[in-house]
Short mmCIF file of C-alpha atoms in Angstrom, two decimals:
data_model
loop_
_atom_site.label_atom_id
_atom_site.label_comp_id
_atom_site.label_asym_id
_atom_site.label_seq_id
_atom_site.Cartn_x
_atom_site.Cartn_y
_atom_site.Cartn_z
CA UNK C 780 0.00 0.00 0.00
CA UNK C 781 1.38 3.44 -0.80
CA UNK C 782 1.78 6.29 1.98
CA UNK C 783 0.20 8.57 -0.33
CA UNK C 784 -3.15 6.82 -0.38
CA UNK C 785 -3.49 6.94 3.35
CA UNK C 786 -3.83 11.26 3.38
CA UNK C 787 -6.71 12.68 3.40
CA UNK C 788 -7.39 16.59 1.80
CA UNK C 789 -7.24 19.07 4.27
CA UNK C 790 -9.72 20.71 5.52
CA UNK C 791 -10.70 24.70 5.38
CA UNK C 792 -7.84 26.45 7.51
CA UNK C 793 -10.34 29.51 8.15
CA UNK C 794 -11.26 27.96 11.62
CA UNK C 795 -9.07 27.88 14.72
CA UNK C 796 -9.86 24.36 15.31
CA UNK C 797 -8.69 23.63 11.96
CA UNK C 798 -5.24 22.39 12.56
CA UNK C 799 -7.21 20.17 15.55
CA UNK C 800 -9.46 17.98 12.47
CA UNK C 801 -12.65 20.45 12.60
CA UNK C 802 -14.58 20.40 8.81
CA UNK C 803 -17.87 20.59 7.45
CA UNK C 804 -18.80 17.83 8.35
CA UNK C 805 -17.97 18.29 12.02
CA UNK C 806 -19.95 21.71 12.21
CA UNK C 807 -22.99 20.42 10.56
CA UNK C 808 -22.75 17.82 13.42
CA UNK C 809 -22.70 20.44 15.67
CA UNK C 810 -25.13 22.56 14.31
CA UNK C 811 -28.25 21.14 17.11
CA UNK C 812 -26.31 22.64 20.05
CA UNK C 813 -25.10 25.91 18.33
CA UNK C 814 -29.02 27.23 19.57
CA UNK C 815 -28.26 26.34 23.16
CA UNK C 816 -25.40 29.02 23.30
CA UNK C 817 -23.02 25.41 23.56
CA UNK C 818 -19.22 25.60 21.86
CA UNK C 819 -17.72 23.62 20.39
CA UNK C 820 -13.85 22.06 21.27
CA UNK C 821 -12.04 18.80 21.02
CA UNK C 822 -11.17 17.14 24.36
CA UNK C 823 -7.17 16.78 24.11
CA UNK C 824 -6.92 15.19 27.59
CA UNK C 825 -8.81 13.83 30.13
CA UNK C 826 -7.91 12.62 34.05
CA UNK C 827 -10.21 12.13 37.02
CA UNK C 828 -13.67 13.33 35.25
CA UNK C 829 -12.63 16.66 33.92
CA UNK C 830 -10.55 17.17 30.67
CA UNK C 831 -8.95 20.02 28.91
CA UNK C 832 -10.70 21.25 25.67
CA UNK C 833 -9.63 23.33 22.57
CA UNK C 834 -12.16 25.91 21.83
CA UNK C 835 -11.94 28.50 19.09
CA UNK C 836 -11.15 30.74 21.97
CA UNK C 837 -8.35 28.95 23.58
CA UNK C 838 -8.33 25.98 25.88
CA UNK C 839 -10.60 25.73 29.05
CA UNK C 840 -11.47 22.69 32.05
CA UNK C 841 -14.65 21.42 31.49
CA UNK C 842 -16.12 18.96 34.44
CA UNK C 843 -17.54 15.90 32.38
CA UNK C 844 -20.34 15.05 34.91
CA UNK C 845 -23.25 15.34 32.64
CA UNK C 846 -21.22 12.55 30.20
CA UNK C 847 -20.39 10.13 32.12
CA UNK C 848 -22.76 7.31 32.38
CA UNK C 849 -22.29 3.78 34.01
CA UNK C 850 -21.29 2.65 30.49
CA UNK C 851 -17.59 2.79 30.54
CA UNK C 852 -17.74 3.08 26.41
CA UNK C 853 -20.02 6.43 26.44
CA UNK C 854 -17.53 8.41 28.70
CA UNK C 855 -15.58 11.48 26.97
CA UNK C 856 -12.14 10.40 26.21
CA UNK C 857 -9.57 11.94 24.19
CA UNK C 858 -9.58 13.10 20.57
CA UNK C 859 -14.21 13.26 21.16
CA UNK C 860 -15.81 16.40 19.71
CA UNK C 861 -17.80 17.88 22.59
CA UNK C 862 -19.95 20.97 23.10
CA UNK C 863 -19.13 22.81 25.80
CA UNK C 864 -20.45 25.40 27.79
CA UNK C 865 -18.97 29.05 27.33
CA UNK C 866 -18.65 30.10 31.21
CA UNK C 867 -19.42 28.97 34.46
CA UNK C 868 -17.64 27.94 37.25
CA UNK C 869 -17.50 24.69 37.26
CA UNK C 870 -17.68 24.62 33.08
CA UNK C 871 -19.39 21.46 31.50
CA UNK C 872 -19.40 19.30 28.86
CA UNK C 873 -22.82 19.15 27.74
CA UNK C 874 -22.31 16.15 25.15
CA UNK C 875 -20.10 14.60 23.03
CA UNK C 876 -20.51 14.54 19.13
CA UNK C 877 -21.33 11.10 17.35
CA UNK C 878 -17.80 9.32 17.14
CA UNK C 879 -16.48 8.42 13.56
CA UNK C 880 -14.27 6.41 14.85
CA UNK C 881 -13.06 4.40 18.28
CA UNK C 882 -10.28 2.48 19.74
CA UNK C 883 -11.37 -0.08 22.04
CA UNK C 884 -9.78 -2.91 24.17
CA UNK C 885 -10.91 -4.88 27.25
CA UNK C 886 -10.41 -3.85 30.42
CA UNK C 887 -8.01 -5.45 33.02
CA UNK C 888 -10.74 -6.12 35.36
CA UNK C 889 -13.00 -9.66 35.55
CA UNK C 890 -15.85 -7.36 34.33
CA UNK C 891 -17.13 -7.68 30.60
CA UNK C 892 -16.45 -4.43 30.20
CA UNK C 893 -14.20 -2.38 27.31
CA UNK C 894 -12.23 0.72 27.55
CA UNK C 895 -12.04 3.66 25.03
CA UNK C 896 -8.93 4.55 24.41
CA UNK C 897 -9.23 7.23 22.20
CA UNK C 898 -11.90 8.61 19.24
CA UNK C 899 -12.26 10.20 15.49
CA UNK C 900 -9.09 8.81 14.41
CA UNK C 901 -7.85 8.45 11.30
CA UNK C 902 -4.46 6.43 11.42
CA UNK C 903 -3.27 4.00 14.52
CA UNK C 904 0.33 3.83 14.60
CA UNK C 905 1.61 0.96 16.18
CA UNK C 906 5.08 1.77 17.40
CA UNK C 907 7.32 -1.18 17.37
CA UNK C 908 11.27 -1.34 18.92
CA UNK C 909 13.48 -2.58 16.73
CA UNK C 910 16.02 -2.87 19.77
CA UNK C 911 14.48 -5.99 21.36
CA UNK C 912 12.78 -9.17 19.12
CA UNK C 913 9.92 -8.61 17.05
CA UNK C 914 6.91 -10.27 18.56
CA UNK C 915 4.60 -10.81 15.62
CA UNK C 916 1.95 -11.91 17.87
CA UNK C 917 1.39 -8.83 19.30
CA UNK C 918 1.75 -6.79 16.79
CA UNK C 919 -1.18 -9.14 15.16
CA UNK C 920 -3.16 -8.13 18.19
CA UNK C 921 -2.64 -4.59 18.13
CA UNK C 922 -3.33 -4.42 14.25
CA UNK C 923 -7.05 -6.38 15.05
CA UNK C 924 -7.78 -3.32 17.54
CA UNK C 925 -6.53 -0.90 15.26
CA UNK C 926 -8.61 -2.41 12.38
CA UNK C 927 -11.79 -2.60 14.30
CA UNK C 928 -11.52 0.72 15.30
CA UNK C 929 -12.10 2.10 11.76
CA UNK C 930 -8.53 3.54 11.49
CA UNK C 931 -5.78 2.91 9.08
CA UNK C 932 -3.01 1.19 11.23
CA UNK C 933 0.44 2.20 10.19
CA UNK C 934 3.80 -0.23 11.83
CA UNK C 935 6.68 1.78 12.67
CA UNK C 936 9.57 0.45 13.29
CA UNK C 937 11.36 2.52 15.66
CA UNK C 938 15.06 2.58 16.93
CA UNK C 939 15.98 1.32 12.49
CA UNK C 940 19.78 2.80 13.52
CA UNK C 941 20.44 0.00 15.42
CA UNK C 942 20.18 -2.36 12.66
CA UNK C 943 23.04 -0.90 10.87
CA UNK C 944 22.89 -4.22 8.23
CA UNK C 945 20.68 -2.77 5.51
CA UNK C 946 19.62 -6.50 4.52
CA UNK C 947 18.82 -7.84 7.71
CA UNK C 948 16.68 -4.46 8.47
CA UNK C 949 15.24 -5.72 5.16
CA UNK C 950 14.52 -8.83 6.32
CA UNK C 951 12.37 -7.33 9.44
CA UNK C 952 10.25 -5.03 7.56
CA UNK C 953 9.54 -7.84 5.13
CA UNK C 954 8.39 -10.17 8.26
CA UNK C 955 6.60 -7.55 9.30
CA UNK C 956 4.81 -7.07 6.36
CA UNK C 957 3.64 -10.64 5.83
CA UNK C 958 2.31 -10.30 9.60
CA UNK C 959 0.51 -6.86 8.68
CA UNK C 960 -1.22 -7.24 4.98
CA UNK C 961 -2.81 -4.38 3.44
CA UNK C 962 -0.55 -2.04 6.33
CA UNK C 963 2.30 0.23 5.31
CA UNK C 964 5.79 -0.90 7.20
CA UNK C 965 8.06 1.85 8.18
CA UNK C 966 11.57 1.96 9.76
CA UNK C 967 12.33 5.21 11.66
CA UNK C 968 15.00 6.45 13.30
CA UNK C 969 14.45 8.94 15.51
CA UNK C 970 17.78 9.74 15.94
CA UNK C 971 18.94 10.36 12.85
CA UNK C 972 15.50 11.42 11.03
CA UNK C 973 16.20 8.22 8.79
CA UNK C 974 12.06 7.56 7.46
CA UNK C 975 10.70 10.42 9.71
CA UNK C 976 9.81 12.35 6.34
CA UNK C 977 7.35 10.06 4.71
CA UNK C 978 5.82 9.68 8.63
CA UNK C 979 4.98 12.96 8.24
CA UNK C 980 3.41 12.58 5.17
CA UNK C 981 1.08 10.25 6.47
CA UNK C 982 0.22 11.69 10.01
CA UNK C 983 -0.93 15.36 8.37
CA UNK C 984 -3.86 13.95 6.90
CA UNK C 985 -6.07 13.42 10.01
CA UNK C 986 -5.85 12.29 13.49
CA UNK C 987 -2.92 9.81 14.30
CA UNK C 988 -2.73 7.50 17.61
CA UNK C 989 0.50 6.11 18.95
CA UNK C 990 0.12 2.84 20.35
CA UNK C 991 2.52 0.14 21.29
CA UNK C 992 4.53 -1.40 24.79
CA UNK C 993 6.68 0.70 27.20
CA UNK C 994 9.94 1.50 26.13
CA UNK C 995 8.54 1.04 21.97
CA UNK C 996 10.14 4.97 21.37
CA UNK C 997 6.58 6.13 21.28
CA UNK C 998 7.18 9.77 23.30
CA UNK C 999 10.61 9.92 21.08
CA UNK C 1000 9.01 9.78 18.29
CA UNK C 1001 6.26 12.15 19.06
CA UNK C 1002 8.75 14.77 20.03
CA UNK C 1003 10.35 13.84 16.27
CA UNK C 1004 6.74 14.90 15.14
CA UNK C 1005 6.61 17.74 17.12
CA UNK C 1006 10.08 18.85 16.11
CA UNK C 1007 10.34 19.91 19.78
CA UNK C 1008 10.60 18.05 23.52
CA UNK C 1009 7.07 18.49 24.39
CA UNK C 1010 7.05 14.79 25.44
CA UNK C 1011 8.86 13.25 28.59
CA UNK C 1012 11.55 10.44 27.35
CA UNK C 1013 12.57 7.73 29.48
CA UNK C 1014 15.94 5.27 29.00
CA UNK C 1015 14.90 2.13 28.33
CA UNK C 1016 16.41 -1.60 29.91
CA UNK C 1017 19.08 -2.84 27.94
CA UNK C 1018 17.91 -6.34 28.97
CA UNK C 1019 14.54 -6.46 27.42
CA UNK C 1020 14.10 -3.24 25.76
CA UNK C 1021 11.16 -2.52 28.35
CA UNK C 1022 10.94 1.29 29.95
CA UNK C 1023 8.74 2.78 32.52
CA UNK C 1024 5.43 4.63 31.41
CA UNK C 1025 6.57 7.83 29.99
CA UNK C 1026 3.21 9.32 29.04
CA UNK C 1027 0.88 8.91 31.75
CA UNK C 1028 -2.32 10.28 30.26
CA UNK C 1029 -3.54 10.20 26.18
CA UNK C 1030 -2.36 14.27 25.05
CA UNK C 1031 -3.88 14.87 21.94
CA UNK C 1032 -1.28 17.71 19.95
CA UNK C 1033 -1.82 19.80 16.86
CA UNK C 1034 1.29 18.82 14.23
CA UNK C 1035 3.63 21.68 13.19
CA UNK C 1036 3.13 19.87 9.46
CA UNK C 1037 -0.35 19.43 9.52
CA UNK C 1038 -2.28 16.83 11.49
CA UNK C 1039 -3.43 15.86 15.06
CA UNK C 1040 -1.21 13.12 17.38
CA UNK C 1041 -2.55 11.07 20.44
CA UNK C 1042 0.39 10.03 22.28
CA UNK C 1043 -0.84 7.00 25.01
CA UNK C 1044 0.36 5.10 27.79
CA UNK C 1045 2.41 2.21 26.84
CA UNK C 1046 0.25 -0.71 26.58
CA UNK C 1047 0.78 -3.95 28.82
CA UNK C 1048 -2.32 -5.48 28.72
CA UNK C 1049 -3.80 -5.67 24.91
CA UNK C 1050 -7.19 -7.20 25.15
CA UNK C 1051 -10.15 -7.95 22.35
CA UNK C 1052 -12.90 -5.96 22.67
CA UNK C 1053 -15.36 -7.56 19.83
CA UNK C 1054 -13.19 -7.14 17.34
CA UNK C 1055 -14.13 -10.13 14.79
CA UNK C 1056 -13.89 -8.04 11.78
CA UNK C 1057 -10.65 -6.45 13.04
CA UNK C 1058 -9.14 -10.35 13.34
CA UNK C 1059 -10.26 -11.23 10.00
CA UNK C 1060 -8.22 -8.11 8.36
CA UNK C 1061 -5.43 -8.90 10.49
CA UNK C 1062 -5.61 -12.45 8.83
CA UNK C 1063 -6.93 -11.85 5.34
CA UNK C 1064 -4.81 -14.82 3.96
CA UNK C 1065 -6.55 -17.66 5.83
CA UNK C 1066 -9.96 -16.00 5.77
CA UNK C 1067 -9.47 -16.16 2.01
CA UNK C 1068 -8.31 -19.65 2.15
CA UNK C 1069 -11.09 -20.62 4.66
CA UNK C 1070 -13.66 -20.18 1.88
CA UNK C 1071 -12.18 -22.40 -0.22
CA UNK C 1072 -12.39 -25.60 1.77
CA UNK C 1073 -14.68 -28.29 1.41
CA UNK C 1074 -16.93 -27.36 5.01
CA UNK C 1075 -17.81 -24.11 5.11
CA UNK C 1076 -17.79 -25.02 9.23
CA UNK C 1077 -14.29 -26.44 9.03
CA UNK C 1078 -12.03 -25.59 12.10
CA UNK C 1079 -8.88 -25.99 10.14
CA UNK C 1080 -7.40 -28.71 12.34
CA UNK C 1081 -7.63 -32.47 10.38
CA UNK C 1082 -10.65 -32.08 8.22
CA UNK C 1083 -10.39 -33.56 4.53
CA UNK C 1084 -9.88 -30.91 2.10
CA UNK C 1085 -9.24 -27.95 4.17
CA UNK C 1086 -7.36 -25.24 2.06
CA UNK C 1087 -5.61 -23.71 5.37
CA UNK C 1088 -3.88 -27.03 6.29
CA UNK C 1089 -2.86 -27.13 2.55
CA UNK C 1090 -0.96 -23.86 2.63
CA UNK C 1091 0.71 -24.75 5.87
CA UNK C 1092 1.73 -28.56 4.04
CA UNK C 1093 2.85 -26.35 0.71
CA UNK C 1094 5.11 -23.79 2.62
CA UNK C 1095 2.52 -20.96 2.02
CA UNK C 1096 1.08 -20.20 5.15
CA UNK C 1097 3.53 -20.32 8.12
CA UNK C 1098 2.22 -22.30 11.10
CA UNK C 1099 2.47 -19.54 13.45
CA UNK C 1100 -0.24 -17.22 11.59
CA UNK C 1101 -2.52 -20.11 12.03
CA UNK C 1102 -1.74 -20.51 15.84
CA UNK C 1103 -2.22 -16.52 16.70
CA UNK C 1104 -5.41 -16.34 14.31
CA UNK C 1105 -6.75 -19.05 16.72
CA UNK C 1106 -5.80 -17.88 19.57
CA UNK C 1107 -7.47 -14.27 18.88
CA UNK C 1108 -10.38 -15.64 17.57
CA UNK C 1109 -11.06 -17.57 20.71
CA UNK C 1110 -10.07 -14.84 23.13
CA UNK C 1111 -12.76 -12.73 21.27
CA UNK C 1112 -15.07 -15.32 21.53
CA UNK C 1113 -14.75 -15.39 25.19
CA UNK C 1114 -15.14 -11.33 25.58
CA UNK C 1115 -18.18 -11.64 23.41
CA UNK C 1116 -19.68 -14.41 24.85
CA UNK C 1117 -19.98 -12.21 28.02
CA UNK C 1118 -22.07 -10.69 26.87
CA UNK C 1119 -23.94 -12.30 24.62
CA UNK C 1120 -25.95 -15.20 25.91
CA UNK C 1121 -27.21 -16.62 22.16
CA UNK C 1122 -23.09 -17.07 21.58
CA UNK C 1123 -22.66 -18.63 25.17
CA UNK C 1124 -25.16 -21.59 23.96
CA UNK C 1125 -23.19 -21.59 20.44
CA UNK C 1126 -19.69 -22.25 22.15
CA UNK C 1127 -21.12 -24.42 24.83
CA UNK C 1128 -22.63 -26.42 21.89
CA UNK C 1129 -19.54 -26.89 19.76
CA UNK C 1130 -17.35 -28.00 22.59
CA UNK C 1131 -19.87 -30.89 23.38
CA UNK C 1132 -19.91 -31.66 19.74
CA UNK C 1133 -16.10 -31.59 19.50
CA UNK C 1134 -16.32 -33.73 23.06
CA UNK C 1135 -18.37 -36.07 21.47
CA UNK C 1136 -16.05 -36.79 18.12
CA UNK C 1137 -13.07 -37.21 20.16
CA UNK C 1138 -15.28 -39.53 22.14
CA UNK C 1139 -15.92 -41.34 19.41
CA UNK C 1140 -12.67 -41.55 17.80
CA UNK C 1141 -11.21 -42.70 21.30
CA UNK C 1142 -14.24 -46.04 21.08
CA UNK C 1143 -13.05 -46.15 17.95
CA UNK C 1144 -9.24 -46.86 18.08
CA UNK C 1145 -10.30 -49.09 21.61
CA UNK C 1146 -12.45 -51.36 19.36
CA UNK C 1147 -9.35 -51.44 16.50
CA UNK C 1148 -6.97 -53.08 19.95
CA UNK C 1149 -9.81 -55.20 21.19
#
């Protein structure tokens, strides 16, 4: 995919919220409150139910009370258009504006419950250290949340001047890219501004959100962005590449080229939120393949003419997609399933009719000895 097709025209530069993502679209959103006296503003941070929003006259605190329902998913988070109220003492948020787009995962907690992470964003960035091992499987994961969002997820590889060896930093993108299809790879260096310029490109067409693990380079690379140190940077373990959370809440920044950037808190914890579709990007390949095997319920495990265990047996598909497509698909099965009591019975039903094959094959193979 070429850089150039992920930019998007810009928008009128007439309004001071302009260089934040504001267009026509946006104000005719907007439009409903505009009677109520209400302003508009983006929220470009939020902590402990208040946030900090951009208004076309400057940026004011804004209590979030009358947003914030039980439903963790409907609270204001960063990157939301809001309307606002234009005094008062505590200032609130009146409502938020219908989000375009969302970035969701699953909270920590035993509750079926998922967490926004941020909104209206056009481009995920998943920032990925090229000091430490590439783990594919997580960058599968992140890519299925970034797809499901509605966003156009972008790898970076950051840290590309250590991996001096032009072929073997070759090698990595090109492992990277048969782990991300349809997603533009990029290798960035920070340090020496080695890929930064076609980043740039890409991030002043919209909204961008960095994502990735402690210690990934993401506040290094925002400051690259920035072209200034507006972001704390923390030294990373030599051991396992790991750091310390540098950014402790999601900032959302207007780009001195054009463009908005959420910076977040490294990422431990990466879970599903419902994000089927977002899986079946991430693994186009065997989704593809799937359709052309002979049961249109096959599980891709020993069935006669299965297409998936063909590509694995021809050297096509490596083993390890099919592993971390499984593995995803089931975790999302679980979140879902939560929730959703018709899926509960489904599950339930397979694994006694899985129970009862291997049952079967186990009489089976007794009555071959006896």
């Amino acid at each position: 995919m070429s850089f150039s097709s992920l930019q998007s025209p810009s928008s009128s530069t007439s309004h001071p919220l302009a260089p934040y993502g504001w267009d026509d679209a946006w104000a005719d959103e907007f439009a409903p409150h505009e009677p109520e006296g209400l302003l508009p503003g983006r929220v470009i941070r939020v902590d402990r139910g208040q946030c900090d929003v951009v208004t076309a006259d400057g940026i004011v605190r804004a209590d979030t009370a009358f947003v914030t329902p039980n439903d963790p998913m409907r609270v204001v988070c960063t990157g939301d258009w809001v309307a606002v109220e234009p005094a008062g003492n505590p200032r609130y948020v009146r409502t938020y504006l219908p989000r375009r787009t969302a970035f969701v995962r699953s909270t920590s907690s035993n509750r079926s419950e998922g967490q926004i992470l941020a909104a209206n964003v056009d481009h995920a960035i998943v920032a990925v250290s090229l000091a430490v091992e590439l783990d594919l499987g997580r960058i599968e994961r992140f890519l299925a949340l970034a797809w499901e969002s509605g966003a156009q997820p972008v790898v970076v590889l950051t840290k590309a001047d250590l991996v001096p060896d032009a072929a073997t930093l070759g090698h990595l993108v090109e492992d990277v890219e048969t782990t991300a299809p349809g997603v533009p790879v990029l290798p960035v260096s920070s340090l020496d501004g080695a890929g930064l310029e076609v980043l740039v490109a890409v991030v002043s067409g919209g909204t961008s959100v960095l994502l990735g693990q402690s210690g990934a380079g993401k506040s290094t690379l925002a400051n690259a962005l920035l072209g200034e140190d507006v972001m704390d940077v923390q030294a990373t373990r030599d051991a396992d590449g790991k750091g310390r959370h540098t950014t402790t809440t999601r900032n959302l920044l207007a780009l001195p080229g054009g463009g908005a950037l959420i910076d977040t808190p490294g990422l431990r914890g990466v879970g599903l939120w419902d994000a089927e579709s977002g899986v079946g990007q991430v693994f186009s390949e065997i989704e593809d393949l799937a359709a052309r095997c002979r049961f249109h319920d096959c599980a891709h495990e020993s069935e006669p003419g299965c297409a998936v265990l063909s590509a694995i047996e021809d050297g096509v598909l490596p083993e390890r997609r099919l592993d971390s497509y499984r593995k995803l698909i089931r975790e999302n099965q679980r979140i879902v399933a939560k929730t959703d009591a018709r899926l509960r019975a489904e599950i339930k039903r397979d694994w006694k009719r899985k129970g009862a094959q291997g049952k079967a094959a186990m009489e089976a193979k007794r009555g071959r000895w006896a």
